[in-house]
Short mmCIF file of C-alpha atoms in Angstrom, two decimals:
data_model
loop_
_atom_site.label_atom_id
_atom_site.label_comp_id
_atom_site.label_asym_id
_atom_site.label_seq_id
_atom_site.Cartn_x
_atom_site.Cartn_y
_atom_site.Cartn_z
CA ARG C 269 -0.50 2.95 -0.58
CA HIS C 270 1.96 2.94 2.28
CA PRO C 271 5.08 5.10 1.85
CA SER C 272 7.77 3.91 -0.55
CA THR C 273 9.51 2.03 2.21
CA MET C 274 6.32 0.08 2.80
CA GLY C 275 5.38 -1.38 -0.55
CA VAL C 276 7.27 -2.90 -3.41
CA PRO C 277 5.81 -2.49 -6.91
CA LEU C 278 4.69 -5.70 -8.53
CA GLN C 279 7.17 -6.89 -11.13
CA PRO C 280 5.57 -8.83 -13.99
CA THR C 281 8.00 -11.23 -15.60
CA SER C 282 7.91 -9.40 -18.93
CA PRO C 283 5.72 -6.90 -20.79
CA ALA C 284 4.71 -9.57 -23.28
CA LYS C 285 3.51 -11.91 -20.55
CA ARG C 286 1.73 -9.09 -18.73
CA ASN C 287 -0.08 -7.97 -21.87
CA LYS C 288 -1.31 -11.47 -22.61
CA THR C 289 -2.86 -11.67 -19.16
CA GLU C 290 -4.31 -8.16 -19.03
CA THR C 291 -5.92 -8.34 -22.46
CA GLY C 292 -7.71 -11.54 -21.55
CA ALA C 293 -5.76 -13.76 -23.96
CA ALA C 294 -5.35 -17.40 -23.09
CA SER C 295 -3.06 -17.69 -20.09
CA THR C 296 -1.65 -21.00 -21.29
CA CYS C 297 -0.09 -20.63 -24.69
CA ALA C 298 2.85 -21.48 -26.91
CA ILE C 299 5.30 -18.60 -27.22
CA GLY C 300 7.15 -17.96 -30.51
CA ASP C 301 9.75 -20.66 -30.01
CA GLY C 302 7.14 -23.28 -29.12
CA THR C 303 7.81 -23.27 -25.36
CA TRP C 304 4.98 -23.08 -22.82
CA HIS C 305 4.12 -20.27 -20.48
CA VAL C 306 1.27 -20.22 -17.96
CA ALA C 307 0.72 -16.61 -16.90
CA MET C 308 -0.68 -15.48 -13.59
CA SER C 309 -4.06 -13.77 -13.53
CA VAL C 310 -4.49 -10.04 -13.08
CA LYS C 311 -5.80 -10.69 -9.54
CA ALA C 312 -2.67 -12.68 -8.70
CA GLN C 313 -0.49 -9.89 -10.10
CA ARG C 314 -2.28 -7.38 -7.89
CA THR C 315 -1.85 -9.52 -4.77
CA ALA C 316 1.37 -8.82 -2.90
CA ASN C 317 1.88 -8.33 0.82
CA PRO C 318 4.37 -5.49 1.38
CA ILE C 319 5.62 -7.20 4.55
CA ARG C 320 6.85 -10.10 2.44
CA ALA C 321 9.26 -8.00 0.37
CA ILE C 322 10.63 -6.23 3.44
CA MET C 323 11.05 -9.43 5.43
CA GLU C 324 12.61 -11.37 2.57
CA LYS C 325 15.24 -8.65 2.23
CA ILE C 326 16.04 -8.85 5.93
CA THR C 327 15.97 -12.64 6.31
CA SER C 328 17.53 -13.66 2.99
CA GLN C 329 21.01 -12.61 4.05
CA LYS C 330 23.15 -15.50 5.21
CA ARG C 331 24.13 -15.06 8.86
CA GLU C 332 26.34 -17.18 11.04
CA PRO C 333 24.97 -18.02 14.50
CA ILE C 334 26.23 -15.67 17.21
CA GLU C 335 27.93 -17.58 20.01
CA GLY C 336 26.05 -17.19 23.27
CA LYS C 337 23.17 -15.39 21.60
CA PRO C 338 20.43 -17.73 20.39
CA MET C 339 17.83 -16.15 18.15
CA ILE C 340 14.97 -14.38 19.96
CA PRO C 341 12.08 -13.74 17.54
CA LEU C 342 9.79 -10.96 18.75
CA SER C 343 8.37 -10.43 15.29
CA LEU C 344 5.48 -12.83 14.74
CA GLY C 345 2.06 -12.04 16.20
CA ASP C 346 1.56 -15.63 17.35
CA PRO C 347 1.08 -15.98 21.12
CA THR C 348 1.90 -19.69 20.92
CA ALA C 349 5.34 -19.16 19.35
CA PHE C 350 7.40 -19.81 22.50
CA GLY C 351 5.13 -22.46 24.05
CA ASN C 352 4.67 -20.54 27.31
CA LEU C 353 1.00 -19.87 26.55
CA GLN C 354 -1.43 -22.66 25.75
CA ALA C 355 -5.03 -22.92 24.57
CA PRO C 356 -7.62 -23.38 27.33
CA GLU C 357 -7.92 -26.98 28.48
CA VAL C 358 -11.68 -26.87 27.88
CA LEU C 359 -11.06 -26.10 24.23
CA SER C 360 -8.46 -28.85 23.85
CA GLU C 361 -10.71 -31.41 25.54
CA THR C 362 -13.62 -30.37 23.35
CA MET C 363 -11.59 -30.89 20.19
CA VAL C 364 -10.48 -34.36 21.27
CA SER C 365 -14.10 -35.28 21.99
CA LEU C 366 -15.25 -33.92 18.63
CA VAL C 367 -12.60 -35.89 16.74
CA ARG C 368 -13.55 -39.10 18.50
CA GLY C 369 -17.24 -38.44 18.07
CA ALA C 370 -16.79 -38.23 14.28
CA LYS C 371 -19.88 -36.04 13.85
CA HIS C 372 -18.10 -32.96 12.52
CA ASN C 373 -16.12 -34.48 9.66
CA GLY C 374 -18.41 -33.59 6.77
CA TYR C 375 -19.31 -30.44 4.90
CA GLY C 376 -21.41 -27.80 6.60
CA ASN C 377 -23.28 -24.65 5.66
CA SER C 378 -20.75 -22.41 3.90
CA ALA C 379 -21.79 -19.46 6.11
CA GLY C 380 -21.24 -21.50 9.27
CA ALA C 381 -22.87 -24.09 11.49
CA GLU C 382 -26.12 -22.83 13.01
CA ASP C 383 -25.06 -23.55 16.61
CA ALA C 384 -21.69 -21.84 16.12
CA ARG C 385 -23.37 -18.76 14.62
CA ALA C 386 -25.88 -18.67 17.47
CA ALA C 387 -23.05 -18.89 20.02
CA VAL C 388 -21.17 -15.99 18.43
CA ALA C 389 -24.40 -13.94 18.39
CA LYS C 390 -25.05 -14.67 22.06
CA ARG C 391 -21.48 -13.99 23.22
CA PHE C 392 -21.09 -10.64 21.48
CA SER C 393 -24.59 -9.15 21.76
CA THR C 394 -24.80 -6.01 23.88
CA PRO C 395 -27.76 -4.01 25.19
CA HIS C 396 -27.86 -1.79 22.09
CA CYS C 397 -26.61 -4.33 19.55
CA ILE C 398 -28.42 -7.66 19.71
CA TYR C 399 -27.31 -10.16 17.09
CA LYS C 400 -29.23 -13.11 15.68
CA ALA C 401 -27.59 -16.21 14.25
CA SER C 402 -28.50 -14.95 10.79
CA ASP C 403 -26.34 -11.84 11.45
CA ILE C 404 -23.24 -14.01 11.81
CA ILE C 405 -21.07 -15.42 9.02
CA VAL C 406 -18.31 -17.85 9.96
CA ALA C 407 -15.09 -17.54 7.98
CA SER C 408 -11.64 -19.08 7.73
CA GLY C 409 -10.07 -17.02 10.49
CA CYS C 410 -10.39 -13.29 11.05
CA SER C 411 -8.28 -12.72 7.94
CA GLY C 412 -10.85 -14.71 5.99
CA ALA C 413 -13.59 -12.58 7.52
CA LEU C 414 -11.77 -9.45 6.40
CA GLU C 415 -11.44 -10.91 2.92
CA ILE C 416 -15.19 -11.48 2.70
CA ALA C 417 -15.97 -8.02 4.09
CA ILE C 418 -13.63 -6.17 1.74
CA ASN C 419 -14.31 -8.29 -1.35
CA GLY C 420 -18.02 -7.87 -0.78
CA ILE C 421 -17.83 -4.07 -0.61
CA VAL C 422 -15.23 -2.77 -3.06
CA ASP C 423 -15.01 -2.82 -6.84
CA GLU C 424 -12.15 -1.82 -9.08
CA GLY C 425 -11.37 1.88 -8.61
CA ASP C 426 -12.97 2.14 -5.16
CA ASN C 427 -11.07 2.93 -1.98
CA LEU C 428 -11.15 2.17 1.73
CA LEU C 429 -10.04 4.33 4.66
CA VAL C 430 -7.49 2.44 6.75
CA PRO C 431 -5.30 3.32 9.75
CA LYS C 432 -1.60 4.15 9.54
CA PRO C 433 0.18 2.48 11.28
CA GLY C 434 -2.08 -0.42 10.40
CA PHE C 435 -2.42 -4.08 9.59
CA PRO C 436 -1.16 -4.40 5.99
CA LEU C 437 -3.69 -7.05 4.99
CA TYR C 438 -6.28 -4.30 4.49
CA GLN C 439 -4.18 -2.90 1.66
CA VAL C 440 -3.41 -6.34 0.22
CA LEU C 441 -7.08 -7.31 0.02
CA ALA C 442 -8.19 -3.99 -1.45
CA GLU C 443 -5.49 -3.92 -4.11
CA SER C 444 -6.15 -7.54 -5.03
CA GLN C 445 -9.64 -6.35 -6.02
CA GLY C 446 -8.27 -3.45 -8.07
CA ALA C 447 -9.25 -1.00 -5.32
CA SER C 448 -6.95 1.14 -3.17
CA VAL C 449 -6.56 2.40 0.38
CA LYS C 450 -6.35 5.89 1.80
CA GLU C 451 -4.49 6.04 5.09
CA TYR C 452 -5.60 8.09 8.07
CA ASP C 453 -2.96 8.92 10.64
CA LEU C 454 -2.75 7.49 14.14
CA LEU C 455 -0.81 9.88 16.36
CA PRO C 456 1.80 8.43 18.73
CA SER C 457 1.80 11.65 20.78
CA GLN C 458 -1.88 11.00 21.54
CA GLY C 459 -1.64 7.30 22.39
CA TRP C 460 -2.28 6.38 18.74
CA GLN C 461 -5.65 8.09 18.51
CA ALA C 462 -6.64 9.01 14.96
CA ASP C 463 -6.41 12.43 13.39
CA LEU C 464 -10.14 12.57 12.66
CA ALA C 465 -10.02 15.82 10.68
CA GLN C 466 -7.37 14.35 8.37
CA LEU C 467 -9.41 11.14 8.11
CA GLU C 468 -12.52 13.01 7.01
CA SER C 469 -10.54 14.94 4.40
CA LEU C 470 -9.74 11.66 2.64
CA VAL C 471 -13.36 10.78 1.84
CA ASP C 472 -14.31 11.00 -1.83
CA ALA C 473 -17.00 9.66 -4.15
CA ARG C 474 -15.23 6.28 -4.46
CA THR C 475 -14.77 5.69 -0.73
CA LYS C 476 -16.78 2.60 0.19
CA ALA C 477 -16.01 1.93 3.87
CA LEU C 478 -14.04 2.99 6.93
CA ILE C 479 -11.90 0.37 8.70
CA VAL C 480 -11.37 0.81 12.45
CA ASN C 481 -8.99 -1.59 14.24
CA ASN C 482 -9.49 -1.56 18.00
CA PRO C 483 -7.48 -2.69 19.95
CA SER C 484 -4.76 -2.01 17.42
CA ASN C 485 -2.27 -4.21 15.68
CA PRO C 486 0.51 -2.98 15.56
CA CYS C 487 0.07 -0.24 18.18
CA GLY C 488 -1.48 -2.06 21.16
CA SER C 489 -3.72 0.98 21.69
CA VAL C 490 -7.38 0.98 22.77
CA PHE C 491 -9.67 3.84 21.70
CA PRO C 492 -11.78 5.57 24.38
CA LYS C 493 -15.53 5.81 23.86
CA GLU C 494 -15.47 9.49 22.90
CA HIS C 495 -12.95 8.82 20.16
CA LEU C 496 -15.00 5.95 18.73
CA LEU C 497 -17.99 8.28 18.59
CA GLY C 498 -15.90 10.55 16.39
CA PHE C 499 -15.42 7.75 13.87
CA ILE C 500 -19.15 7.03 13.95
CA ASP C 501 -20.04 10.70 13.35
CA ILE C 502 -17.83 10.82 10.26
CA ALA C 503 -19.29 7.56 8.95
CA ALA C 504 -22.83 8.87 9.48
CA ARG C 505 -22.16 12.15 7.67
CA HIS C 506 -20.72 10.39 4.63
CA LYS C 507 -22.99 7.32 4.67
CA LEU C 508 -20.02 4.97 5.05
CA PRO C 509 -20.34 1.51 6.61
CA ILE C 510 -17.68 0.73 9.19
CA ILE C 511 -15.61 -2.47 9.19
CA ALA C 512 -14.60 -2.91 12.83
CA ASP C 513 -11.61 -5.23 13.24
CA GLU C 514 -12.02 -6.34 16.86
CA ILE C 515 -9.99 -9.56 16.88
CA TYR C 516 -8.35 -8.28 20.12
CA GLY C 517 -11.62 -6.96 21.51
CA GLU C 518 -11.58 -8.88 24.78
CA MET C 519 -7.85 -8.29 25.31
CA ALA C 520 -7.78 -4.77 26.77
CA PHE C 521 -5.69 -4.42 29.91
CA GLU C 522 -6.95 -3.79 33.42
CA GLY C 523 -8.23 -0.27 33.86
CA VAL C 524 -8.76 0.23 30.12
CA ALA C 525 -12.33 -0.02 28.84
CA PHE C 526 -12.99 -1.66 25.48
CA HIS C 527 -16.19 -0.54 23.72
CA PRO C 528 -17.53 -2.63 20.83
CA LEU C 529 -18.06 -0.11 18.07
CA ALA C 530 -21.44 -1.51 17.01
CA GLU C 531 -22.79 -0.90 20.50
CA LEU C 532 -22.19 2.82 20.02
CA ALA C 533 -23.63 3.11 16.51
CA PRO C 534 -27.46 3.31 16.53
CA HIS C 535 -27.60 4.89 13.07
CA VAL C 536 -24.56 3.46 11.24
CA PRO C 537 -24.11 -0.05 9.82
CA VAL C 538 -21.11 -1.85 11.33
CA ILE C 539 -19.51 -5.05 10.10
CA THR C 540 -17.42 -6.42 12.97
CA VAL C 541 -14.81 -9.13 12.40
CA GLY C 542 -13.29 -11.36 15.06
CA GLY C 543 -12.27 -14.91 15.73
CA LEU C 544 -10.87 -17.57 18.05
CA ALA C 545 -7.22 -17.06 17.09
CA LYS C 546 -5.78 -14.64 19.62
CA GLN C 547 -8.16 -14.80 22.56
CA PHE C 548 -8.13 -18.59 22.70
CA LEU C 549 -4.51 -19.06 21.55
CA VAL C 550 -5.28 -21.09 18.42
CA PRO C 551 -4.26 -18.91 15.44
CA GLY C 552 -3.66 -21.98 13.28
CA TRP C 553 -7.21 -23.33 13.67
CA ARG C 554 -8.65 -20.68 11.34
CA VAL C 555 -12.15 -19.90 12.54
CA GLY C 556 -13.33 -16.32 12.56
CA TRP C 557 -16.57 -14.46 11.89
CA LEU C 558 -18.34 -11.38 10.61
CA MET C 559 -21.13 -9.85 12.70
CA LEU C 560 -23.60 -7.59 10.88
CA HIS C 561 -25.12 -4.69 12.80
CA ASP C 562 -27.58 -2.98 10.48
CA PRO C 563 -29.84 -0.52 12.34
CA VAL C 564 -30.68 1.40 9.15
CA HIS C 565 -31.37 -1.64 6.94
CA ALA C 566 -28.59 -0.75 4.52
CA LEU C 567 -26.90 -4.16 4.28
CA ASP C 568 -29.57 -6.38 2.72
CA ASP C 569 -27.77 -6.73 -0.61
CA LEU C 570 -24.37 -6.94 1.05
CA ARG C 571 -25.56 -9.68 3.39
CA GLU C 572 -26.47 -11.78 0.34
CA GLY C 573 -23.12 -10.92 -1.23
CA PHE C 574 -21.22 -12.06 1.84
CA ASN C 575 -23.09 -15.36 1.88
CA ARG C 576 -22.22 -15.90 -1.77
CA LEU C 577 -18.55 -15.27 -1.10
CA THR C 578 -18.47 -17.95 1.61
CA GLN C 579 -19.19 -20.49 -1.14
CA LEU C 580 -15.74 -19.93 -2.63
CA ILE C 581 -14.15 -22.11 0.05
CA VAL C 582 -17.28 -24.01 1.17
CA GLY C 583 -16.97 -22.67 4.69
CA ALA C 584 -14.56 -22.84 7.62
CA SER C 585 -13.49 -25.99 9.48
CA THR C 586 -16.58 -27.82 10.66
CA LEU C 587 -14.54 -29.54 13.35
CA VAL C 588 -13.38 -26.32 14.98
CA GLN C 589 -16.84 -24.79 14.61
CA GLY C 590 -18.11 -27.67 16.71
CA ALA C 591 -16.12 -26.33 19.68
CA VAL C 592 -17.39 -22.76 19.40
CA PRO C 593 -20.59 -23.08 21.47
CA ARG C 594 -18.83 -24.67 24.45
CA VAL C 595 -15.99 -22.15 24.66
CA LEU C 596 -17.95 -18.99 23.83
CA CYS C 597 -21.05 -19.76 25.88
CA PRO C 598 -20.25 -22.04 28.85
CA GLU C 599 -23.06 -22.50 31.34
CA ALA C 600 -22.86 -19.92 34.11
CA GLY C 601 -21.35 -21.38 37.27
CA SER C 602 -20.16 -24.54 35.51
CA ALA C 603 -16.73 -26.13 35.71
CA ASP C 604 -16.19 -25.12 32.09
CA ALA C 605 -16.91 -21.48 32.88
CA ALA C 606 -14.51 -21.53 35.85
CA SER C 607 -11.76 -23.22 33.84
CA LEU C 608 -12.09 -20.82 30.92
CA ALA C 609 -12.09 -17.81 33.25
CA ALA C 610 -8.93 -19.06 34.99
CA SER C 611 -7.21 -19.64 31.65
CA ASP C 612 -8.15 -16.17 30.44
CA GLN C 613 -6.98 -14.60 33.70
CA HIS C 614 -3.57 -16.28 33.41
CA TYR C 615 -3.23 -15.24 29.77
CA MET C 616 -4.21 -11.62 30.27
CA THR C 617 -2.10 -11.27 33.43
CA THR C 618 0.89 -12.55 31.49
CA LEU C 619 0.31 -10.11 28.66
CA GLN C 620 -0.32 -7.15 30.94
CA ASP C 621 2.74 -7.87 33.11
CA ASN C 622 4.89 -8.32 30.01
CA ALA C 623 3.54 -5.10 28.52
CA ARG C 624 4.44 -3.17 31.65
CA PHE C 625 7.89 -4.79 31.82
CA THR C 626 8.54 -4.04 28.14
CA TYR C 627 7.50 -0.41 28.42
CA GLU C 628 9.43 0.27 31.63
CA ARG C 629 12.55 -1.50 30.40
CA LEU C 630 12.71 0.14 26.98
CA LYS C 631 11.85 3.69 27.98
CA GLY C 632 15.20 3.80 29.76
CA VAL C 633 17.19 2.71 26.70
CA VAL C 634 19.08 5.47 24.95
CA GLY C 635 17.55 6.38 21.60
CA LEU C 636 14.32 4.44 22.14
CA THR C 637 10.83 5.68 23.07
CA PRO C 638 8.07 3.09 23.45
CA VAL C 639 4.40 4.13 23.29
CA GLU C 640 2.71 2.47 26.25
CA PRO C 641 0.36 -0.35 25.13
CA GLN C 642 -3.15 -0.73 26.50
CA GLY C 643 -4.12 -4.10 25.06
CA ALA C 644 -3.38 -6.92 22.61
CA MET C 645 0.27 -8.13 22.54
CA TYR C 646 2.16 -5.40 20.71
CA VAL C 647 4.16 -2.28 21.44
CA MET C 648 5.49 0.23 18.92
CA VAL C 649 8.91 1.67 19.76
CA HIS C 650 10.35 4.81 18.19
CA TYR C 651 14.07 4.96 17.55
CA ASP C 652 15.74 8.35 17.24
CA PRO C 653 18.12 8.59 14.26
CA ALA C 654 19.64 11.72 15.81
CA VAL C 655 20.82 9.62 18.75
CA LEU C 656 21.77 6.62 16.61
CA PRO C 657 23.15 8.52 13.60
CA GLY C 658 24.65 5.52 11.84
CA ILE C 659 21.23 3.89 11.42
CA ARG C 660 19.19 5.68 8.77
CA THR C 661 15.91 3.70 8.60
CA ASP C 662 13.84 1.39 10.74
CA ALA C 663 14.53 -1.44 8.28
CA GLU C 664 18.26 -0.89 8.78
CA PHE C 665 17.74 -0.83 12.55
CA VAL C 666 16.01 -4.22 12.36
CA GLU C 667 18.59 -5.72 9.98
CA ARG C 668 21.53 -4.69 12.14
CA LEU C 669 19.87 -5.68 15.41
CA LEU C 670 19.27 -9.12 13.93
CA ALA C 671 22.82 -9.41 12.56
CA GLU C 672 24.56 -8.15 15.68
CA GLU C 673 22.32 -9.32 18.54
CA ALA C 674 20.09 -12.08 17.05
CA VAL C 675 16.92 -10.25 18.11
CA PHE C 676 14.22 -10.09 15.45
CA VAL C 677 11.53 -7.38 15.49
CA LEU C 678 9.41 -5.96 12.67
CA PRO C 679 10.32 -2.60 11.12
CA GLY C 680 7.73 0.15 11.15
CA ALA C 681 7.87 0.17 7.35
CA CYS C 682 5.70 -2.94 7.45
CA PHE C 683 2.91 -0.84 8.95
CA GLY C 684 3.54 2.59 7.43
CA ALA C 685 5.42 3.92 10.48
CA PRO C 686 8.94 5.14 9.67
CA HIS C 687 11.46 5.20 12.56
CA PHE C 688 9.37 2.73 14.58
CA PHE C 689 9.58 -1.01 15.13
CA ARG C 690 7.04 -3.46 16.57
CA ILE C 691 7.68 -5.88 19.41
CA VAL C 692 5.46 -8.86 20.27
CA PHE C 693 5.69 -9.27 24.05
CA SER C 694 3.78 -12.53 24.58
CA GLY C 695 6.94 -14.61 25.09
CA PRO C 696 8.49 -15.74 28.41
CA ARG C 697 9.80 -12.99 30.65
CA GLU C 698 13.36 -14.33 30.58
CA LYS C 699 13.37 -14.19 26.77
CA LEU C 700 12.11 -10.62 26.81
CA ALA C 701 14.70 -9.59 29.41
CA ASP C 702 17.52 -11.12 27.37
CA ALA C 703 16.26 -9.48 24.18
CA PHE C 704 16.00 -6.04 25.80
CA ASP C 705 19.48 -6.34 27.34
CA ARG C 706 20.85 -7.04 23.86
CA MET C 707 18.81 -4.18 22.43
CA GLU C 708 20.25 -1.79 25.01
CA ALA C 709 23.81 -2.94 24.25
CA PHE C 710 23.10 -2.42 20.55
CA CYS C 711 21.83 1.13 21.08
CA MET C 712 24.70 2.07 23.39
CA ARG C 713 27.22 0.78 20.88
CA HIS C 714 25.71 2.72 17.99
CA ARG C 715 25.27 5.90 20.00
CA GLU C 716 28.96 5.84 20.87
CA GLU C 717 29.81 5.46 17.19
CA GLY C 718 28.15 8.80 16.54
CA VAL C 719 29.84 10.66 19.42
#
C-alpha cells in the first residue's frame, strides 16, 4: 500500500455487519429488532480510492470566497476543464454524422467493433510489434482497460509491481480483487526514472505482473529507451508480463522520444492500454483499449479471460467506437489528416509551452523545486518544509494554499510522494500565471513566518 498518508483503512459499519458479509450469509436480512440491513459485498468493502479520502478532507471544510481571488483548480487531469482546449473538429463532425446516421445505436461485440479494433491495430503497430484486430480489446476508457487487465491477471493474495509516485487506480483495482501492490521507487533526482534494483527486489512468488506507466501520471516524465530495456530485462528474468499504461504515449514533448514498450520486447508479453481520452480531448466519452503483444505465446488463456470480462458491461459505447477509424487512421494527404494534424499541433504546442512556463516560473519560488516535465500535462513540485517550517505535510500545504489563495492542487500523498504536489498545466496561460503569483505570495508569507 501507499504510505499511511496515502490510504485510509476501510471502515465497515460494524463488526456484526462485516461478519455477515464475509461469512457469506445473506446480505439482506432482518436484524434482532426486526429492522432491515443490506450489507455491501466483500468486493465493495475492498474498493476504496485513497485520493477520495484525502480530497474529501480537504474540500469538505466550509470556506468563504476570497475577494479578488476566484478559484483556480489545477488539480483535475482533465484537459477540457477550462474550455481553452477542444476536441478535434474532425472528431466532433464525425460524432454528429454518426448520431444522425442512427447506425451505431445498438449493441455491439463486447470486445469492440471490428473496424474500431482494426483501426487501433493499424495506428499502433510498429516494425517489431504488428497487431491484428484480434489483438485489440475495446474497453470503457483506459481505466476500464486497466480494470480488465488487472482483473484478468490477479487472484486473491497475488501482487502487482507499480510505480511510486503512481496512478492510484492500480492499487484500487488490485485491492478490490483481494490482491495487493508493491511499489517501486521513481527517483526525482533522476528525472523520475525507476530504481530498477529496488524494483527487482520486490518480486516474489505471488507477483503476477509489472505495471509501467510511460509517459507518467503524475510525474510528466518520459523514460528513455535504455531505461525501458531495463524493465524488460527484469520481466524476462522473472517471467512477468508487463502492463504498459501508455494513455499519454503520443504526448511526449519536442525533443523527447517516446518508445512503445511492446516494440522493444521481442521475448516478453506486453499488454498495452490506451484510449481516446487525453490525446483527443474527450475524457468523458469513455473509449479505451488493450493491445496484446504476445511474442512467446503466453497469453492464450488470458486473452480468453479478457474477452470474458468485457461481457460484464457488454462493451464500450458503440457510438464513439464508430468514430475511431476516421480519427485514428485518416487517409494520408486528406483534409481529415491535415485537420487532425493541425489540431494535435495546437494542443501539443499549448502543453509544451505551458510546461516550460510552469517549470521556469516555479523554480524561482522560494521553497519550491519543480521536476521538469517531458510529456503529458503534469508536473510534480517539491516543497521544502525546512524553508516553510509552519507547513508539516503536503496535504497541509494544499489545504492552506486553497484556504488562503484559492488555488487547488493535488497533494503528493495521493500518489505516494510526500512533500510533493501535482499541478495540471493544461489551462489558459493567464490562469496559470495568476495561480503561480498566488503560490509565490503564499510561500513568501510562510517563509517569513519561520524567520
